[in-house]
Coordinates of C-alpha atoms and ligand atoms in Angstrom, one line a residue:
M1 CA 108.1 155.7 26.1
S2 CA 110.8 153.8 27.6
L3 CA 112.3 154.8 31.5
D4 CA 115.6 156.1 30.7
R5 CA 117.2 159.3 32.6
S6 CA 116.3 161.6 29.4
H7 CA 112.8 160.8 30.1
C8 CA 113.2 161.7 33.8
L9 CA 115.3 164.9 32.5
S10 CA 112.1 165.5 30.8
L11 CA 109.8 165.1 33.8
D12 CA 111.7 167.4 35.7
T13 CA 111.5 170.3 32.9
Q14 CA 107.7 170.1 32.8
D15 CA 107.6 169.6 36.5
P16 CA 105.4 173.2 37.4
L17 CA 107.0 172.5 41.1
A18 CA 110.4 171.9 40.0
P19 CA 111.6 175.5 41.1
L20 CA 110.3 175.3 44.8
R21 CA 113.8 172.9 45.4
D22 CA 115.5 176.7 44.8
Q23 CA 114.3 177.3 48.5
F24 CA 116.5 174.5 49.9
E25 CA 119.8 173.9 50.7
I26 CA 120.8 170.5 49.6
P27 CA 124.5 169.7 49.1
D28 CA 125.7 169.0 45.3
D29 CA 126.7 165.3 45.8
V30 CA 123.9 164.3 48.0
L31 CA 120.4 162.7 46.5
Y32 CA 118.2 163.3 49.9
L33 CA 115.7 161.0 50.0
D34 CA 115.0 161.1 53.6
G35 CA 112.6 164.4 54.3
N36 CA 110.1 161.7 56.0
S37 CA 112.6 162.0 59.0
L38 CA 114.6 165.1 58.8
G39 CA 113.3 167.8 56.3
A40 CA 115.9 169.8 54.4
R41 CA 117.2 172.9 55.2
P42 CA 114.9 175.9 53.9
K43 CA 117.9 178.6 52.9
A44 CA 116.1 180.9 54.7
A45 CA 116.3 179.3 57.8
S46 CA 119.9 180.5 58.4
E47 CA 119.0 184.3 57.7
R48 CA 116.1 184.1 60.3
A49 CA 117.9 182.4 63.3
R50 CA 120.4 185.3 62.6
Q51 CA 117.7 187.9 62.7
V52 CA 115.7 186.3 65.6
I53 CA 118.8 185.7 67.8
E54 CA 120.8 188.5 67.3
Q55 CA 118.3 191.2 66.6
E56 CA 114.9 189.9 68.5
W57 CA 116.8 188.0 71.1
G58 CA 120.5 190.0 71.2
Q59 CA 118.8 193.8 71.1
G60 CA 115.1 193.5 72.0
L61 CA 115.7 191.2 75.0
I62 CA 113.0 190.4 77.0
R63 CA 110.7 193.2 75.2
S64 CA 110.4 190.8 72.1
W65 CA 107.6 188.7 73.8
N66 CA 105.9 191.6 73.0
Q67 CA 107.5 193.6 70.2
A68 CA 108.6 190.9 68.2
G69 CA 105.4 188.6 69.0
W70 CA 107.0 185.8 70.4
I71 CA 103.8 185.3 72.6
D72 CA 101.8 184.5 69.6
L73 CA 103.7 182.5 68.0
P74 CA 102.5 179.1 69.0
R75 CA 98.9 180.3 67.3
Q76 CA 100.3 181.8 64.4
V77 CA 102.7 179.3 63.5
G78 CA 99.6 177.1 64.0
G79 CA 97.5 178.6 61.4
Q80 CA 100.3 178.0 58.8
I81 CA 100.1 174.4 59.4
A82 CA 95.8 174.6 59.6
A83 CA 96.6 175.4 56.0
L84 CA 98.0 172.2 55.2
I85 CA 95.7 170.0 57.1
G86 CA 92.1 171.1 56.5
A87 CA 91.8 172.9 59.9
K88 CA 91.0 176.7 60.5
P89 CA 93.5 178.6 61.9
E90 CA 92.0 178.7 65.6
E91 CA 92.3 174.7 66.1
V92 CA 95.9 174.5 66.1
V93 CA 98.7 175.4 67.9
V94 CA 102.2 174.6 67.5
T95 CA 103.9 173.2 71.3
D96 CA 106.4 170.6 72.6
S97 CA 106.8 167.5 70.9
T98 CA 104.8 165.0 69.6
S99 CA 105.4 162.5 72.2
V100 CA 104.6 164.9 74.9
N101 CA 101.0 166.3 72.3
L102 CA 100.1 162.7 72.1
F103 CA 99.6 162.3 75.7
K104 CA 98.5 165.4 76.1
V105 CA 95.3 165.0 73.4
A106 CA 94.6 161.5 74.7
A107 CA 94.2 161.9 77.9
A108 CA 91.9 164.8 77.3
A109 CA 89.8 162.9 75.0
L110 CA 90.0 159.8 77.3
K111 CA 88.3 162.1 80.1
Q112 CA 85.8 163.4 78.1
Q113 CA 84.7 160.1 77.6
L114 CA 85.0 158.8 80.9
A115 CA 82.9 161.8 81.9
T116 CA 79.9 160.9 80.5
D117 CA 80.8 156.6 80.6
P118 CA 82.9 155.0 82.7
S119 CA 82.7 152.1 81.4
R120 CA 84.0 153.1 78.0
R121 CA 87.7 152.6 78.9
V122 CA 89.6 151.2 75.6
I123 CA 92.2 153.0 74.1
L124 CA 92.8 151.2 70.4
S125 CA 95.8 151.6 68.5
E126 CA 97.4 149.0 66.2
P127 CA 100.2 146.7 66.8
G128 CA 103.6 148.3 64.7
N129 CA 102.7 152.0 65.4
F130 CA 105.4 154.2 65.8
P131 CA 107.2 153.5 69.1
T132 CA 106.8 156.4 70.9
D133 CA 103.2 156.5 70.1
L134 CA 102.5 152.9 72.1
Y135 CA 104.8 153.8 74.8
M136 CA 102.8 157.0 75.4
L137 CA 99.5 155.6 75.3
Q138 CA 101.4 152.3 77.9
G139 CA 102.6 155.0 80.0
L140 CA 98.9 157.0 80.0
S141 CA 97.0 153.7 80.9
Q142 CA 99.7 152.4 83.4
F143 CA 99.1 155.9 85.2
M144 CA 95.8 155.5 85.7
T145 CA 95.1 152.6 87.9
G146 CA 91.6 151.4 87.4
G147 CA 91.6 153.5 83.9
P148 CA 92.0 152.9 80.5
I149 CA 93.2 149.6 79.0
L150 CA 95.4 149.8 75.7
E151 CA 94.5 147.6 72.6
T152 CA 96.2 147.0 69.8
Q153 CA 94.4 145.6 66.7
P154 CA 96.2 145.0 63.4
A155 CA 94.8 147.3 60.5
D156 CA 93.2 145.3 58.5
S157 CA 90.6 144.3 61.1
L158 CA 91.0 147.9 62.7
L159 CA 87.2 149.1 61.7
E160 CA 85.6 146.2 63.2
R161 CA 86.8 146.2 66.4
I162 CA 85.6 150.2 66.7
G163 CA 82.6 149.1 69.1
T164 CA 80.9 150.9 72.4
D165 CA 83.5 149.8 74.7
V166 CA 86.2 152.2 72.8
A167 CA 86.8 155.3 74.2
V168 CA 89.3 156.7 72.0
V169 CA 91.4 155.5 68.8
V170 CA 94.6 156.2 68.1
L171 CA 96.4 156.0 64.6
T172 CA 99.3 157.4 62.3
H173 CA 97.9 157.9 59.6
V174 CA 100.4 156.9 57.2
H175 CA 102.8 154.5 58.4
Y176 CA 106.3 155.2 59.2
K177 CA 107.6 152.2 58.3
T178 CA 105.5 151.0 55.4
G179 CA 103.7 154.2 54.3
K180 CA 100.4 152.7 54.4
L181 CA 97.6 155.3 54.7
H182 CA 94.4 154.5 57.2
D183 CA 90.8 155.7 55.7
M184 CA 90.9 158.7 57.9
A185 CA 87.1 158.8 56.9
A186 CA 86.3 156.3 57.5
I187 CA 87.6 155.2 60.8
T188 CA 86.1 158.3 62.3
Q189 CA 83.0 158.0 60.8
R190 CA 82.9 154.4 62.2
A191 CA 84.2 155.6 65.4
H192 CA 81.6 158.2 66.1
E193 CA 79.4 156.0 64.7
Q194 CA 80.4 153.6 67.9
G195 CA 80.7 156.5 70.1
A196 CA 84.6 156.7 70.3
L197 CA 87.0 159.4 69.8
V198 CA 90.0 159.8 67.3
V199 CA 93.6 161.1 67.7
W200 CA 95.3 160.7 64.5
D201 CA 98.6 161.5 64.0
L202 CA 100.1 162.8 61.1
S203 CA 103.7 162.8 61.9
H204 CA 104.1 161.6 57.8
S205 CA 101.2 163.1 56.3
G206 CA 101.1 166.5 56.9
G207 CA 102.9 168.4 54.0
A208 CA 102.9 165.2 52.4
V209 CA 99.6 163.9 51.8
E210 CA 96.4 165.4 51.5
V211 CA 94.1 166.1 54.5
D212 CA 91.2 167.4 55.4
L213 CA 90.4 167.5 59.1
N214 CA 86.8 169.0 58.6
G215 CA 86.4 167.5 56.0
V216 CA 85.9 164.0 57.8
N217 CA 84.6 165.3 61.1
A218 CA 88.0 164.9 63.1
D219 CA 87.9 165.2 66.7
F220 CA 91.8 166.0 67.3
A221 CA 95.4 165.5 65.9
I222 CA 99.1 165.7 66.3
G223 CA 101.8 166.4 64.1
C224 CA 105.5 166.6 63.2
G225 CA 107.4 169.5 62.7
Y226 CA 110.6 168.4 61.5
K227 CA 109.7 165.9 58.7
Y228 CA 107.8 167.4 55.7
L229 CA 107.3 170.5 57.4
N230 CA 110.7 171.4 57.4
G231 CA 111.5 172.7 60.7
G232 CA 114.9 171.8 61.7
P233 CA 116.0 168.8 63.9
G234 CA 113.7 168.4 67.1
A235 CA 111.3 171.6 66.1
P236 CA 108.2 171.4 67.9
G237 CA 105.0 169.4 66.9
Y238 CA 101.4 170.9 66.5
I239 CA 97.6 169.7 68.3
F240 CA 95.1 170.0 66.1
V241 CA 91.4 170.3 68.3
A242 CA 87.9 170.5 66.9
E243 CA 86.6 173.7 67.9
R244 CA 83.4 171.7 69.1
H245 CA 85.4 170.0 71.2
L246 CA 87.6 172.9 72.4
A247 CA 85.5 174.0 75.5
A248 CA 85.4 170.8 76.9
F249 CA 89.1 170.2 76.2
D250 CA 91.0 169.3 79.6
Q251 CA 94.8 168.3 79.2
P252 CA 96.5 167.4 82.4
L253 CA 99.5 169.3 81.8
S254 CA 98.0 172.5 82.4
G255 CA 101.1 174.8 82.5
W256 CA 100.6 178.5 82.7
F257 CA 100.8 179.0 78.9
G258 CA 97.7 177.0 79.1
H259 CA 96.0 179.7 81.8
E260 CA 93.3 181.8 80.7
A261 CA 95.5 185.0 82.1
P262 CA 99.1 183.5 82.3
F263 CA 100.4 187.1 83.5
A264 CA 97.9 187.5 86.1
M265 CA 100.0 184.5 88.6
R266 CA 97.1 183.6 90.0
D267 CA 97.3 180.4 92.1
D268 CA 94.5 178.5 90.6
F269 CA 94.6 176.7 87.2
A270 CA 91.3 178.1 85.0
P271 CA 92.1 177.1 80.9
A272 CA 92.7 179.6 78.1
G273 CA 89.3 179.8 76.3
D274 CA 90.8 179.3 72.8
I275 CA 93.7 176.4 71.3
R276 CA 96.0 177.8 73.7
R277 CA 94.6 175.5 76.5
A278 CA 96.7 172.9 74.9
L279 CA 100.1 174.3 76.1
T280 CA 102.0 173.9 78.8
G281 CA 105.1 175.8 79.1
T282 CA 107.1 178.7 77.2
P283 CA 107.5 177.9 73.4
S284 CA 110.7 177.1 71.9
V285 CA 111.1 180.4 70.6
V286 CA 114.1 179.9 67.6
A287 CA 112.6 176.5 66.9
T288 CA 109.1 177.7 66.6
Q289 CA 110.7 180.7 63.9
L290 CA 112.1 177.7 62.3
L291 CA 109.1 176.2 61.8
S292 CA 107.2 178.9 60.3
V293 CA 110.2 179.1 57.7
G294 CA 109.7 175.5 56.9
L295 CA 106.1 176.2 56.3
D296 CA 106.9 179.4 54.2
T297 CA 108.2 177.0 51.4
F298 CA 104.6 175.7 50.5
A299 CA 103.5 179.0 50.2
D300 CA 103.7 179.0 46.5
T301 CA 101.7 175.3 45.6
T302 CA 98.6 173.2 47.1
M303 CA 98.6 170.2 49.1
A304 CA 97.0 168.8 45.6
E305 CA 99.4 169.4 43.2
L306 CA 102.0 168.1 45.8
R307 CA 100.3 165.4 46.3
A308 CA 100.5 164.5 42.4
K309 CA 104.2 165.3 42.5
S310 CA 104.7 162.6 45.2
V311 CA 102.5 159.9 44.0
A312 CA 104.4 160.3 40.8
L313 CA 107.8 160.2 42.6
T314 CA 106.8 157.1 44.7
Q315 CA 105.4 154.9 41.4
L316 CA 108.4 155.7 39.3
F317 CA 110.7 154.9 42.2
I318 CA 109.1 151.4 42.7
E319 CA 108.8 150.9 38.8
L320 CA 112.5 151.6 38.6
V321 CA 113.2 149.4 41.7
E322 CA 111.3 146.2 39.7
T323 CA 111.9 146.7 36.3
R324 CA 116.1 147.8 36.9
L325 CA 116.7 144.8 40.0
P326 CA 114.3 142.2 39.0
D327 CA 116.3 139.5 41.2
A328 CA 118.3 141.5 43.6
G329 CA 115.7 140.5 46.7
F330 CA 114.2 143.6 47.1
E331 CA 110.4 142.9 48.6
L332 CA 107.9 146.1 48.1
V333 CA 106.3 146.3 52.0
S334 CA 104.6 150.1 51.0
P335 CA 101.2 149.8 49.2
R336 CA 101.2 149.2 45.5
K337 CA 98.3 151.1 44.7
A338 CA 99.3 155.1 45.0
D339 CA 95.7 156.3 46.7
E340 CA 96.9 153.7 49.6
R341 CA 100.2 155.1 50.0
G342 CA 101.9 158.4 51.8
S343 CA 105.2 159.7 50.3
Q344 CA 107.1 157.4 51.4
V345 CA 108.3 154.1 49.6
A346 CA 109.7 150.9 52.4
F347 CA 111.0 147.8 50.8
A348 CA 112.4 144.9 52.2
H349 CA 115.6 143.2 51.7
P350 CA 117.7 140.4 54.4
E351 CA 120.9 142.8 53.5
G352 CA 119.0 146.4 53.9
Y353 CA 121.1 147.6 56.9
A354 CA 124.7 147.1 55.1
I355 CA 122.7 148.0 51.8
M356 CA 121.9 151.2 53.1
Q357 CA 125.1 152.1 54.7
A358 CA 126.8 151.7 51.2
L359 CA 123.4 153.9 49.7
I360 CA 124.7 156.7 52.3
D361 CA 128.5 156.1 52.1
R362 CA 127.2 157.2 48.2
G363 CA 125.4 160.2 49.0
V364 CA 121.8 158.4 48.5
I365 CA 120.5 159.4 51.7
G366 CA 117.6 156.9 53.0
D367 CA 117.2 155.3 56.0
F368 CA 117.2 151.8 57.8
R369 CA 114.1 150.5 60.2
A370 CA 114.7 147.4 61.6
P371 CA 114.4 144.5 61.0
D372 CA 114.9 144.4 57.4
I373 CA 113.2 147.7 55.7
L374 CA 114.7 150.3 53.3
R375 CA 112.7 153.5 53.6
F376 CA 113.1 156.3 51.1
G377 CA 110.9 159.5 51.3
F378 CA 110.3 161.8 48.6
A379 CA 109.5 165.4 49.9
P380 CA 107.7 166.9 46.9
L381 CA 109.0 169.8 47.7
Y382 CA 112.6 169.2 46.3
V383 CA 113.0 165.6 44.8
R384 CA 113.4 165.4 41.4
F385 CA 112.9 163.0 39.0
T386 CA 116.2 162.8 38.0
D387 CA 116.8 161.9 41.9
V388 CA 114.8 158.6 41.3
W389 CA 116.8 157.6 38.6
D390 CA 119.7 158.5 40.0
S391 CA 118.9 157.0 43.4
V392 CA 117.9 153.6 41.5
D393 CA 121.4 153.9 39.0
C394 CA 123.4 153.2 42.3
L395 CA 121.2 151.1 43.8
K396 CA 121.9 148.7 41.4
D397 CA 125.5 149.2 41.1
I398 CA 125.6 148.0 45.1
M399 CA 123.7 145.2 44.4
D400 CA 125.5 144.0 40.9
N401 CA 128.7 144.7 42.4
R402 CA 127.7 143.3 46.1
T403 CA 129.7 146.6 47.1
W404 CA 127.5 146.6 50.5
D405 CA 129.3 143.0 51.3
Q406 CA 132.1 144.8 53.4
P407 CA 132.4 144.9 57.3
K408 CA 132.3 148.8 57.5
Y409 CA 128.5 148.6 56.4
Q410 CA 127.7 146.2 59.1
V411 CA 129.1 148.4 62.1
R412 CA 125.3 149.7 63.4
H413 CA 125.0 153.4 64.0
A414 CA 122.8 154.6 67.3
V415 CA 120.4 156.3 64.9
T416 CA 119.6 154.1 62.1
Ligands
LIG501 C1 108.4 161.3 64.1 C2 107.2 160.8 64.9 C3 107.3 160.8 65.8 C4 108.0 161.8 66.5 O1 107.8 162.1 67.8 P1 108.8 163.1 69.0 O2 108.0 162.9 70.3 O3 109.2 164.2 67.9 O4 110.6 162.1 69.0 C5 105.9 160.6 66.6 N1 104.9 160.1 66.1 C6 105.2 159.5 64.8 C7 104.2 158.6 63.7 C8 106.1 159.9 64.3 O5 106.7 159.3 63.0

């Protein structure tokens, strides 16, 4: 088997998931390898937005909270997400941003632990975790004087570090930069053996890799709506609370949407008896409806099928970069073994920023993460095998001709 474009074309022809791409609007002159950062737009999103804005809002006005079911959206769309992450529908709710949700869930987990053992004070994460996750945990621990101590431990020694002083472990399942997967089952099991709870951030996992939260007996999880779930820029995130923890789940942002009877308008807070206790205020209705449209794009497939395609895409990309550009200075940062890797591939290169700008200029859209990482995401719903070929072809051309070596590609943008 020779690795050429016609081989990639035949992979597309044989791909049972290929028709799913038609659900998305992707410009003809773009090879989109950044669905891990912002999912592509489902075609159905515009029609849904128009209907929500013109009919539900425009005509229905405030009646739509009941008549269009706005009030049930957080749980309804949470149920759609539950199907992708091995959770029960009643364990997941859509709300707020991932950053805010992390704060709520970490604080609730911590409170649950301190109630039984005040000496168990360590929140354990890893250095190089997604910045907002560390920042929110720093905020939480600094806010509570005499409270938790945030500690970070590198991934390779993290498991052993989980001891009886650890209250909560907070980890991102698929590392945002390297794409490295944590062993969710092993870490969760070790944490439970030591009496710790675990919060999994599924931002780069949901819709990208197989996740079985209840299968691994997970405690809590949060995740992002605008990456692989295709919810649109700034889509709300989600919260998972295992059924067994629900009764004790007590989060500090106890707004009226988390109340057992929001419209009783009582002075005192009493949490809802179900997953709604994870809510805070009024949901962003339009954004939540668009997230629902994003999740509809998963209706005709399974995470097992998507994962198989994702592995094939990332494997092909690595192989092509390494065989077609052996001396261009790219160093694979992502795990070589597919079962240790999410749906993205990172290569380090000293001129990474300029190379990525040159690629983007040609319509090959990945992204750059400081200091030197080119990151490529392979959303299996819409990335084709020929996209992989064509993007590596473009990269080769840019390297062979030193196209990247121009002042305009050194200009730093606010978002990289
Ligand atoms: C994308 C991402 C976030 C995003 O947080 P926002 O509050 O939506 O900005 C958080 N954590 C991880 C690990 C992410 O990948």
